[in-house]
Short mmCIF file of C-alpha atoms in Angstrom, two decimals:
data_model
loop_
_atom_site.label_atom_id
_atom_site.label_comp_id
_atom_site.label_asym_id
_atom_site.label_seq_id
_atom_site.Cartn_x
_atom_site.Cartn_y
_atom_site.Cartn_z
CA MET Z 262 32.49 20.39 -13.82
CA ALA Z 263 31.96 23.61 -11.83
CA PRO Z 264 29.54 25.20 -14.31
CA ARG Z 265 27.45 22.02 -14.31
CA GLY Z 266 27.24 22.15 -10.49
CA ARG Z 267 26.07 25.76 -10.53
CA GLY Z 268 23.49 24.87 -13.15
CA SER Z 269 22.14 22.04 -11.01
CA LEU Z 270 21.94 24.35 -8.00
CA THR Z 271 20.07 26.97 -10.04
CA PHE Z 272 17.63 24.31 -11.22
CA LEU Z 273 16.99 23.17 -7.65
CA VAL Z 274 16.40 26.74 -6.47
CA ARG Z 275 13.92 27.38 -9.28
CA TRP Z 276 12.18 24.08 -8.60
CA ALA Z 277 11.86 24.89 -4.89
CA ALA Z 278 10.51 28.37 -5.67
CA ALA Z 279 7.93 26.92 -8.05
CA LEU Z 280 6.89 24.37 -5.41
CA LEU Z 281 6.46 27.06 -2.74
CA LEU Z 282 4.47 29.19 -5.18
CA ALA Z 283 2.21 26.24 -5.97
CA LEU Z 284 1.67 25.53 -2.31
CA GLY Z 285 0.88 29.19 -1.70
CA VAL Z 286 -1.68 29.21 -4.50
CA GLU Z 287 -3.21 25.99 -3.16
CA ARG Z 288 -3.51 27.47 0.29
CA ALA Z 289 -5.08 30.65 -1.09
CA LEU Z 290 -7.61 28.61 -3.04
CA ALA Z 291 -8.43 26.56 0.08
CA LEU Z 292 -9.13 29.64 2.23
CA PRO Z 293 -12.67 29.44 3.70
CA GLU Z 294 -15.20 31.73 1.98
CA ILE Z 295 -15.97 33.59 5.20
CA CYS Z 296 -12.37 34.85 5.27
CA THR Z 297 -12.84 36.68 1.95
CA GLN Z 298 -16.46 37.73 2.44
CA CYS Z 299 -15.26 41.27 3.07
CA PRO Z 300 -12.50 42.97 1.03
CA GLY Z 301 -9.23 43.86 2.66
CA SER Z 302 -7.34 42.33 5.55
CA VAL Z 303 -7.35 42.44 9.34
CA GLN Z 304 -6.36 45.85 10.71
CA ASN Z 305 -3.06 45.84 12.56
CA LEU Z 306 -4.52 47.35 15.75
CA SER Z 307 -7.64 45.18 15.92
CA LYS Z 308 -8.20 42.74 18.76
CA VAL Z 309 -8.19 39.85 16.27
CA ALA Z 310 -4.78 40.89 14.93
CA LEU Z 311 -3.44 41.29 18.47
CA TYR Z 312 -4.69 37.83 19.46
CA CYS Z 313 -3.21 36.27 16.32
CA LYS Z 314 0.19 37.91 16.73
CA THR Z 315 0.52 37.11 20.43
CA THR Z 316 -0.53 33.46 20.12
CA GLY Z 317 2.08 31.05 18.83
CA GLU Z 318 1.91 29.43 15.37
CA LEU Z 319 -1.07 31.46 14.13
CA MET Z 320 -1.19 33.46 10.91
CA LEU Z 321 -3.39 36.16 9.40
CA HIS Z 322 -4.99 35.50 5.99
CA ALA Z 323 -7.49 38.01 4.58
CA ARG Z 324 -10.04 38.49 7.39
CA CYS Z 325 -9.14 35.36 9.38
CA CYS Z 326 -6.62 34.21 11.93
CA LEU Z 327 -5.78 30.58 11.20
CA ASN Z 328 -3.72 27.86 12.83
CA GLN Z 329 -1.38 25.61 10.86
CA ASN Z 330 -4.24 23.22 10.07
CA GLY Z 331 -6.31 26.01 8.52
CA THR Z 332 -8.79 26.14 11.42
CA ILE Z 333 -10.30 29.58 11.96
CA LEU Z 334 -9.53 30.89 15.46
CA GLY Z 335 -10.18 34.59 14.82
CA LEU Z 336 -12.49 36.48 12.46
CA ASP Z 337 -12.48 40.23 11.83
CA LEU Z 338 -15.46 41.46 9.79
CA GLN Z 339 -15.63 44.93 11.25
CA ASN Z 340 -16.74 47.78 8.99
CA CYS Z 341 -17.95 45.47 6.20
CA SER Z 342 -21.44 47.00 5.75
CA LEU Z 343 -23.04 43.72 6.84
CA GLU Z 344 -26.74 43.58 7.71
CA ASP Z 345 -26.31 39.92 8.68
CA PRO Z 346 -23.23 37.68 9.03
CA GLY Z 347 -24.09 35.76 5.84
CA PRO Z 348 -24.59 32.11 4.87
CA ASP Z 349 -20.89 31.19 5.27
CA PHE Z 350 -20.65 32.47 8.83
CA HIS Z 351 -20.86 29.02 10.41
CA GLN Z 352 -17.51 28.17 8.81
CA ALA Z 353 -16.10 30.17 11.73
CA HIS Z 354 -17.73 28.05 14.46
CA THR Z 355 -14.24 27.21 15.81
CA THR Z 356 -13.34 30.84 16.50
CA ILE Z 357 -12.21 32.14 19.86
CA ILE Z 358 -12.56 35.83 18.96
CA ILE Z 359 -14.90 37.57 16.48
CA ASP Z 360 -15.13 41.28 15.64
CA LEU Z 361 -18.37 42.49 13.98
CA GLN Z 362 -18.37 46.11 15.09
CA ALA Z 363 -19.16 49.01 12.74
CA ASN Z 364 -21.74 47.00 10.78
CA PRO Z 365 -25.46 47.84 10.37
CA LEU Z 366 -26.51 44.42 11.70
CA LYS Z 367 -30.26 43.83 11.85
CA GLY Z 368 -32.50 41.27 13.52
CA ASP Z 369 -31.87 38.84 16.34
CA LEU Z 370 -28.42 37.21 16.16
CA ALA Z 371 -29.06 34.64 18.91
CA ASN Z 372 -29.32 31.61 16.61
CA THR Z 373 -26.39 32.84 14.52
CA PHE Z 374 -23.91 31.68 17.16
CA ARG Z 375 -25.37 28.24 17.87
CA GLY Z 376 -22.47 25.78 17.81
CA PHE Z 377 -19.81 28.44 18.55
CA THR Z 378 -18.73 26.66 21.72
CA GLN Z 379 -15.13 27.99 21.72
CA LEU Z 380 -16.07 31.67 21.36
CA GLN Z 381 -14.66 33.75 24.22
CA THR Z 382 -14.64 37.31 22.85
CA LEU Z 383 -17.36 38.80 20.66
CA ILE Z 384 -17.24 42.46 19.60
CA LEU Z 385 -20.55 43.86 18.32
CA PRO Z 386 -21.99 47.22 17.31
CA GLN Z 387 -23.11 49.18 20.36
CA ASP Z 388 -26.82 48.70 19.58
CA VAL Z 389 -26.63 44.90 19.13
CA ASN Z 390 -27.18 42.68 22.16
CA CYS Z 391 -24.82 39.90 23.14
CA PRO Z 392 -26.38 36.54 22.16
CA GLY Z 393 -27.83 34.85 25.22
CA GLY Z 394 -27.61 38.02 27.30
CA ILE Z 395 -25.93 38.33 30.66
CA ASN Z 396 -26.70 34.67 31.44
CA ALA Z 397 -24.39 33.56 28.62
CA TRP Z 398 -21.33 35.76 29.34
CA ASN Z 399 -19.11 36.52 32.28
CA THR Z 400 -18.92 40.21 31.39
CA ILE Z 401 -20.69 42.50 28.92
CA THR Z 402 -19.09 45.91 28.47
CA SER Z 403 -20.68 48.74 26.48
CA TYR Z 404 -18.61 51.50 24.90
CA ILE Z 405 -19.52 54.45 22.69
CA ASP Z 406 -18.98 52.58 19.43
CA ASN Z 407 -19.13 48.88 20.35
CA GLN Z 408 -20.15 46.25 22.86
CA ILE Z 409 -17.86 43.44 24.02
CA CYS Z 410 -19.15 40.07 25.21
CA GLN Z 411 -16.39 38.35 27.14
CA GLY Z 412 -16.03 34.86 28.59
CA GLN Z 413 -18.73 32.48 27.34
CA LYS Z 414 -20.45 30.67 30.21
CA ASN Z 415 -21.12 26.96 30.30
CA LEU Z 416 -24.88 26.92 30.82
CA CYS Z 417 -24.73 23.26 31.82
CA ASN Z 418 -22.99 24.41 35.02
CA ASN Z 419 -25.41 27.26 35.63
CA THR Z 420 -28.86 25.74 35.07
CA GLY Z 421 -29.25 24.53 38.64
CA ASN Z 422 -31.40 21.69 37.32
CA PRO Z 423 -29.45 18.42 37.12
CA GLU Z 424 -32.56 16.59 35.86
CA MET Z 425 -32.95 18.69 32.73
CA CYS Z 426 -31.38 15.85 30.70
CA PRO Z 427 -32.62 12.24 30.81
CA GLU Z 428 -30.93 9.59 32.94
CA ASN Z 429 -28.87 8.23 30.05
CA GLY Z 430 -27.98 11.65 28.60
CA SER Z 431 -25.67 14.50 29.51
CA CYS Z 432 -25.73 18.25 29.01
CA VAL Z 433 -23.18 19.82 26.64
CA PRO Z 434 -22.79 23.51 25.64
CA ASP Z 435 -23.96 24.51 22.16
CA GLY Z 436 -22.87 28.13 21.89
CA PRO Z 437 -23.71 31.30 23.86
CA GLY Z 438 -27.15 30.87 25.40
CA PHE Z 439 -27.56 27.31 24.10
CA LEU Z 440 -27.15 23.79 25.44
CA GLN Z 441 -28.18 20.32 24.30
CA CYS Z 442 -28.65 16.87 25.76
CA VAL Z 443 -26.54 14.12 24.22
CA CYS Z 444 -27.23 10.41 24.73
CA ALA Z 445 -24.53 8.37 26.45
CA ASP Z 446 -22.69 5.70 24.47
CA GLY Z 447 -24.95 2.75 23.81
CA PHE Z 448 -28.21 4.71 24.13
CA HIS Z 449 -30.37 6.48 21.56
CA GLY Z 450 -33.92 7.42 20.69
CA TYR Z 451 -36.54 9.39 22.62
CA LYS Z 452 -35.10 10.55 25.95
CA CYS Z 453 -32.14 8.21 25.32
CA MET Z 454 -34.27 5.30 26.54
CA ARG Z 455 -33.32 2.80 23.82
CA GLN Z 456 -30.19 0.80 24.50
CA GLY Z 457 -27.83 -0.57 21.88
CA SER Z 458 -26.56 0.90 18.65
CA PHE Z 459 -29.00 2.14 16.03
CA SER Z 460 -29.16 -0.53 13.30
CA LEU Z 461 -28.74 1.12 9.92
CA LEU Z 462 -28.98 -2.28 8.23
CA MET Z 463 -32.40 -2.93 9.74
CA PHE Z 464 -33.57 0.61 8.94
CA PHE Z 465 -32.59 0.44 5.28
CA GLY Z 466 -33.90 -3.14 5.05
CA ILE Z 467 -37.34 -2.08 6.22
CA LEU Z 468 -37.23 1.01 4.01
CA GLY Z 469 -36.21 -1.02 0.96
CA SER Z 470 -38.85 -3.72 1.46
CA THR Z 471 -41.55 -1.09 1.98
CA THR Z 472 -40.53 0.76 -1.18
CA LEU Z 473 -40.46 -2.47 -3.16
CA SER Z 474 -43.92 -3.47 -1.93
CA ILE Z 475 -45.41 -0.11 -2.86
CA SER Z 476 -43.75 -0.23 -6.29
CA ILE Z 477 -45.19 -3.71 -6.99
CA LEU Z 478 -48.63 -2.58 -5.84
CA LEU Z 479 -48.56 0.48 -8.08
CA TRP Z 480 -47.27 -1.57 -11.03
CA GLY Z 481 -50.09 -4.10 -10.58
CA THR Z 482 -52.69 -1.35 -10.34
CA GLN Z 483 -51.44 0.38 -13.48
CA ARG Z 484 -51.38 -2.93 -15.37
CA ARG Z 485 -54.95 -3.76 -14.31
CA LYS Z 486 -56.13 -0.35 -15.49
CA ALA Z 487 -54.37 -0.87 -18.84
CA LYS Z 488 -56.15 -4.22 -19.38
CA THR Z 489 -59.58 -2.82 -18.62
CA SER Z 490 -59.06 0.08 -20.99
#
């Protein structure tokens, strides 16, 4: 009986190891593309690594710091020879800290960070301006080899113009240097002046009837031409 018990235990251990390996492979395959855009991993002494190691339940994978749900909270793309952040960059819109120093970045990066509402620390090459400028950050510090934008401001609190959004709308941040007006619940349309929910059924009904009418008209025209010829 004893050998059979040891055999069952060995089988369970192997099964558990295979399951963990499969889960690890699945997680690796599910890693966002931006995390593997640049070869290598996060440097141990980088600010992203420090943030990830000192914040509970976060883990480093490739160039990203992720929480247990796979949400990107930190991104380290320093020294990746990037001229622009790339098409997958918006996958990191949930980040709190981003490091892009030591890259030959070109052009205006202002629109690149639209939607990055959680971003609090942005490290850039020394010759690249912080998106939104001093109006978008609490502090901007320049060093010999980089520039650090720290503490994203909520422009909705700093505009000094409470009437910038319509009566039935409210101002919400949309990334460093950006804001947007969002209609209150139950309002939509131009300047949030239309009340009630937007009727998709009515919209598609009108669209469908219009398309059908045009199709019948074209069919009749083509048939008339065929008879005359």
